[in-house]
PDB file of C-alpha atoms and ligand atoms in Angstrom:
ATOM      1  CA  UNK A   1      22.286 -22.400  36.201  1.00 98.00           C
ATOM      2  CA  UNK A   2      21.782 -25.607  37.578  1.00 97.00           C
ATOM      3  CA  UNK A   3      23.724 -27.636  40.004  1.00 98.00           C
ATOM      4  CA  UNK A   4      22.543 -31.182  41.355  1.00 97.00           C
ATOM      5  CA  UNK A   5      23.850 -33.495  43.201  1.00 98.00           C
ATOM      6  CA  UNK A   6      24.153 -37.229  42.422  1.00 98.00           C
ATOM      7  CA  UNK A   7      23.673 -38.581  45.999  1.00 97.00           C
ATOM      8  CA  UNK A   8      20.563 -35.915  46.159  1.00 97.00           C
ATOM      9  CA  UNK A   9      19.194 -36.961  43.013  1.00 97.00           C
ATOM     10  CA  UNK A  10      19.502 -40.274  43.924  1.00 97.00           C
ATOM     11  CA  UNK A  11      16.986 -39.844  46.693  1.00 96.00           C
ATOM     12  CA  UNK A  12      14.029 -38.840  44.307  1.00 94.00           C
ATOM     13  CA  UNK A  13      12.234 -39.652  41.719  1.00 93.00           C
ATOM     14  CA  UNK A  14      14.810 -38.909  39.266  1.00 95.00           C
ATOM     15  CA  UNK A  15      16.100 -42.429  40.150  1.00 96.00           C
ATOM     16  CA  UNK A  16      14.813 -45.308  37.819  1.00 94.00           C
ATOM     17  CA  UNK A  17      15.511 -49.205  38.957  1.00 95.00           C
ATOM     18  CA  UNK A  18      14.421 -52.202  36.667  1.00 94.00           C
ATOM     19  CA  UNK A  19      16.344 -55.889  36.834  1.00 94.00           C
ATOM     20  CA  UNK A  20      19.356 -54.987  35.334  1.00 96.00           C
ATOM     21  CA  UNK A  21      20.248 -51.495  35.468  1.00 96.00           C
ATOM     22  CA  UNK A  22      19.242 -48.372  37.599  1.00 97.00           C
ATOM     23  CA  UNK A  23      19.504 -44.404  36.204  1.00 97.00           C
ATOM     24  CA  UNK A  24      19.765 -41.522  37.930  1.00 97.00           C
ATOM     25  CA  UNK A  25      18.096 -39.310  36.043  1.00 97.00           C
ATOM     26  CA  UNK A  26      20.857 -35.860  36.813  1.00 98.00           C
ATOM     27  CA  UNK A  27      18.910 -33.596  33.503  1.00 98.00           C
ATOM     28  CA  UNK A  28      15.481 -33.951  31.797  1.00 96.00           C
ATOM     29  CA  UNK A  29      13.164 -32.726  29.077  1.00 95.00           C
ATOM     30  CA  UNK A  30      12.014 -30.233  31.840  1.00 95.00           C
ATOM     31  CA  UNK A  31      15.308 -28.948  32.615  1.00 96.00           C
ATOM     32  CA  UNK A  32      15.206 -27.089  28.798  1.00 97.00           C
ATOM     33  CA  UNK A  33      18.833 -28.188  28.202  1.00 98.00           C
ATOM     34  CA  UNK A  34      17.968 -30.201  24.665  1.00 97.00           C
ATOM     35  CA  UNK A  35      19.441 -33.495  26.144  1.00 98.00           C
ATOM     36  CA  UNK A  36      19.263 -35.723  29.110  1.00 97.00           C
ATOM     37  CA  UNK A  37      22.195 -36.714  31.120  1.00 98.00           C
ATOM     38  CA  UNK A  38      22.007 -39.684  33.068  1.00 98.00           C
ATOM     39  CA  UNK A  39      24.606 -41.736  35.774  1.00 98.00           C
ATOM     40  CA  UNK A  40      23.586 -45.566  35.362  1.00 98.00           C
ATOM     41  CA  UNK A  41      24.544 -48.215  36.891  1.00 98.00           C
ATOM     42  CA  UNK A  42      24.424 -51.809  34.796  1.00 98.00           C
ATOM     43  CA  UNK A  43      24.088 -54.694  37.569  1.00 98.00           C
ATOM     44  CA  UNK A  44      27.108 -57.420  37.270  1.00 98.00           C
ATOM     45  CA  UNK A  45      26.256 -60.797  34.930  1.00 98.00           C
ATOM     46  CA  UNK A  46      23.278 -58.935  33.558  1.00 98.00           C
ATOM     47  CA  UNK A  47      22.558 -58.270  29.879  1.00 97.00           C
ATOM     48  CA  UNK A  48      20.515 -55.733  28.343  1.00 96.00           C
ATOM     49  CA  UNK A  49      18.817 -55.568  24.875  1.00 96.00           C
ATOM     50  CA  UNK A  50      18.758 -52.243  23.889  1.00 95.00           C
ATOM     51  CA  UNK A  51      17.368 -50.531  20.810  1.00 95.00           C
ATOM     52  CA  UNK A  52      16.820 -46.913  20.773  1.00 93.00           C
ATOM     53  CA  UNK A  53      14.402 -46.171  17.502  1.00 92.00           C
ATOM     54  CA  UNK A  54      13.778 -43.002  18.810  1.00 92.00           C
ATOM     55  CA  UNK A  55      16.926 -41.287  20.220  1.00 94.00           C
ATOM     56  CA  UNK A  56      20.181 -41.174  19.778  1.00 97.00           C
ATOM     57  CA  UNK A  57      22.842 -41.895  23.075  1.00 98.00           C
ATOM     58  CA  UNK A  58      26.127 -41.432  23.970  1.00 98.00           C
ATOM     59  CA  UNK A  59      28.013 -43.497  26.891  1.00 98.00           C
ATOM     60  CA  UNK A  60      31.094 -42.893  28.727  1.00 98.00           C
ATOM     61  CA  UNK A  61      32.074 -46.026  30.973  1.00 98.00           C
ATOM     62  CA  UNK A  62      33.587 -44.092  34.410  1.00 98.00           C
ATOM     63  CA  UNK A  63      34.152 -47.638  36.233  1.00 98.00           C
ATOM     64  CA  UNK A  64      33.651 -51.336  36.015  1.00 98.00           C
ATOM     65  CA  UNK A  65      34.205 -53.337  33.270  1.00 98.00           C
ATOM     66  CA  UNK A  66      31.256 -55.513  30.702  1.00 98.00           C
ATOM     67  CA  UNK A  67      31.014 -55.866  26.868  1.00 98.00           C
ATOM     68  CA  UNK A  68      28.918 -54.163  24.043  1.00 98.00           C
ATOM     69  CA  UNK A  69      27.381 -55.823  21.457  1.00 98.00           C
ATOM     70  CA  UNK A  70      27.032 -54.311  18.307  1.00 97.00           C
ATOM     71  CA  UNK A  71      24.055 -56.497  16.897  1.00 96.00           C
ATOM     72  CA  UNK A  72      24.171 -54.952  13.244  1.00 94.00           C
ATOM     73  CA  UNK A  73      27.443 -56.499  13.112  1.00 96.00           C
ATOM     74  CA  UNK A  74      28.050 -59.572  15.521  1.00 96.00           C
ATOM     75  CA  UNK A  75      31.064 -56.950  16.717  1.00 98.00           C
ATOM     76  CA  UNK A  76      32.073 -57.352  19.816  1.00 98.00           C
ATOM     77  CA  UNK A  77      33.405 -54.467  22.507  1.00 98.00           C
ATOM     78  CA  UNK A  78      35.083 -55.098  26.277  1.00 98.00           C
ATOM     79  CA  UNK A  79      33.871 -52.037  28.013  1.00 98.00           C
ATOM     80  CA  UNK A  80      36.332 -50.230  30.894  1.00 98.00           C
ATOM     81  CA  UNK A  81      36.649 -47.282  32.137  1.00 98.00           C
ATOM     82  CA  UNK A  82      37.823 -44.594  29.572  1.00 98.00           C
ATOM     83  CA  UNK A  83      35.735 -45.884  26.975  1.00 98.00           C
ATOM     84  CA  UNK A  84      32.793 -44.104  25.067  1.00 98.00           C
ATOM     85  CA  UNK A  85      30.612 -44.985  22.551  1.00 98.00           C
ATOM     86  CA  UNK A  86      27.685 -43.549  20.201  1.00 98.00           C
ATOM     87  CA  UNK A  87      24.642 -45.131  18.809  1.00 97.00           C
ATOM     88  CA  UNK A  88      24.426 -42.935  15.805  1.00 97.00           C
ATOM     89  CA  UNK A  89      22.708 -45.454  13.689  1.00 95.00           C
ATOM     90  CA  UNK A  90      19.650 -46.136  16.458  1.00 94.00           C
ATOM     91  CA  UNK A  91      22.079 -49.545  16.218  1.00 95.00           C
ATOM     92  CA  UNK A  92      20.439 -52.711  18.186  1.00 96.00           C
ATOM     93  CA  UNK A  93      22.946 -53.741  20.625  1.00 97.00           C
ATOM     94  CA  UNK A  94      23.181 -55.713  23.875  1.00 97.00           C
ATOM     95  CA  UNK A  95      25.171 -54.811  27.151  1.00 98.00           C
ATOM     96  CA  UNK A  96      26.927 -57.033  29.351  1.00 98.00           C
ATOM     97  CA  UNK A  97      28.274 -56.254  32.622  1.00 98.00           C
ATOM     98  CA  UNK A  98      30.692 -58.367  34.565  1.00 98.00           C
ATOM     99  CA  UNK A  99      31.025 -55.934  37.661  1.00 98.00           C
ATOM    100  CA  UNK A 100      28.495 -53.056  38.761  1.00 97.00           C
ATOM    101  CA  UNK A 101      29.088 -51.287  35.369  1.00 98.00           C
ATOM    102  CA  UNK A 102      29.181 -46.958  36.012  1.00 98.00           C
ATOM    103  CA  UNK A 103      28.304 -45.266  33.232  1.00 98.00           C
ATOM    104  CA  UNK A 104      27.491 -41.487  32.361  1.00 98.00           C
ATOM    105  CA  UNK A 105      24.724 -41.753  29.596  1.00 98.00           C
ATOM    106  CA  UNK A 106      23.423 -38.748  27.241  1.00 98.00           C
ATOM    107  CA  UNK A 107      20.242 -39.104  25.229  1.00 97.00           C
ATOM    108  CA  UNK A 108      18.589 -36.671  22.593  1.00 97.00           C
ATOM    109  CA  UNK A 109      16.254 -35.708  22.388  1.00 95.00           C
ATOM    110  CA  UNK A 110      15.998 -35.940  26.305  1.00 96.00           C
ATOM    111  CA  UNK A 111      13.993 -38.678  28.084  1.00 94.00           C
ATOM    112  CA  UNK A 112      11.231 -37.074  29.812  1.00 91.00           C
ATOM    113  CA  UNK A 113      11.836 -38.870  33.338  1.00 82.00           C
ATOM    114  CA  UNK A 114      10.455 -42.475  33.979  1.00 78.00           C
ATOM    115  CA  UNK A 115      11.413 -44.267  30.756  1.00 76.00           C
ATOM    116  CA  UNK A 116      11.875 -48.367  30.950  1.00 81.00           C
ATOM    117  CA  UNK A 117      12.603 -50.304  28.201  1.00 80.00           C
ATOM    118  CA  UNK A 118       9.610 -51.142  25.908  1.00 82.00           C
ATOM    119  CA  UNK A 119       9.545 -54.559  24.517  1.00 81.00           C
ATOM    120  CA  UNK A 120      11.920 -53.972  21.268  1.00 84.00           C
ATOM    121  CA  UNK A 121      14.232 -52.151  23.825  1.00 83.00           C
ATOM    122  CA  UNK A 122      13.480 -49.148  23.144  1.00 83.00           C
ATOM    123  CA  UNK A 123      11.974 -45.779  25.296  1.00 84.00           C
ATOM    124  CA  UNK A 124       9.002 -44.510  23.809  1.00 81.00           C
ATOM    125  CA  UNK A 125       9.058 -40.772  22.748  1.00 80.00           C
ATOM    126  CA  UNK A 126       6.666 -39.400  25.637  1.00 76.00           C
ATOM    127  CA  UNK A 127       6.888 -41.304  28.733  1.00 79.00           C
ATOM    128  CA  UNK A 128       6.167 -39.535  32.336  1.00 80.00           C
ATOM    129  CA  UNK A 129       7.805 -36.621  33.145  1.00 84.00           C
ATOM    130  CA  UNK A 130       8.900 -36.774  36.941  1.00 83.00           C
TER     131      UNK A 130
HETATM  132  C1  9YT B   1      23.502 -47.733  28.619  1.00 75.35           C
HETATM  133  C2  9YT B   1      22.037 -47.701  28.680  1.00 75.35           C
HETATM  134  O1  9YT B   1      21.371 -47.220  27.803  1.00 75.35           O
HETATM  135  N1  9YT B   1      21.508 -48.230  29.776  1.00 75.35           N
HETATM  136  C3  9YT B   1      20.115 -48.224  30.036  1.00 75.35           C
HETATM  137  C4  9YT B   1      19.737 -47.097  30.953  1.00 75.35           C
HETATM  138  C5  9YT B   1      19.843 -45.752  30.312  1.00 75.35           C
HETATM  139  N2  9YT B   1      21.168 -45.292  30.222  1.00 75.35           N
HETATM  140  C6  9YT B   1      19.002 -44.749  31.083  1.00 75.35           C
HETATM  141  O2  9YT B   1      17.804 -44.765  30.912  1.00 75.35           O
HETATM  142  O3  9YT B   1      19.540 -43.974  31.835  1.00 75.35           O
END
């Protein structure tokens, strides 16, 4: 079993900070489960450019409030708390955050620890374990 603790985690070098979000990093490749569960925090009147060609990811917003993009579509998505979505498509898409957007983010297959975006906004497949 394992049990962390997001205030522990937080401390180490499970923590990732670039200019418009930071990850906590809570399970990893290493940790065998299959996926990688993360707590991130989006930093208000940011946006991101994401593009995940390699995984797919699942978000659940727990507070704050910001919009998704969907850029295969030009859609449009306000983002509170309650609300989840899944890139099951590797779908380009951009995220906006109005206030210190929480978020509880699941990637497979599981980052391996000290992923940053790559230029197309994507992680690569092997990037530094921690
Ligand atoms: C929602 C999203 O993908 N944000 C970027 C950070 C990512 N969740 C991560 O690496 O933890």
């Amino acid at each position: 079993m394992i049990v962390r603790k997001l205030h522990d985690a937080e401390r180490s070098n499970r923590r990732v900070v670039t200019k418009t979000w930071e990850s906590t990093r809570l399970l990893l490749k290493g940790d065998g489960m299959g996926y990688s569960f993360h707590i991130t925090t989006i930093y208000p009147g940011t946006e991101t450019p994401m593009w995940y060609q390699h995984h797919l990811e699942t978000v659940y917003c727990i507070s704050g409030s910001g919009e998704l993009e969907d850029r295969e579509t030009g859609e449009i998505h306000p983002i509170e708390p309650g609300t989840m979505y899944a890139l099951d498509r590797h779908d380009r898409h951009t995220l906006r955050a109005c206030t210190d957007l929480v978020l509880a983010c699941v990637f497979n297959p599981p980052l391996n620890g000290l992923e940053v975006h790559v230029e197309t906004g994507a992680y690569p497949l092997e990037a530094e374990a921690v």
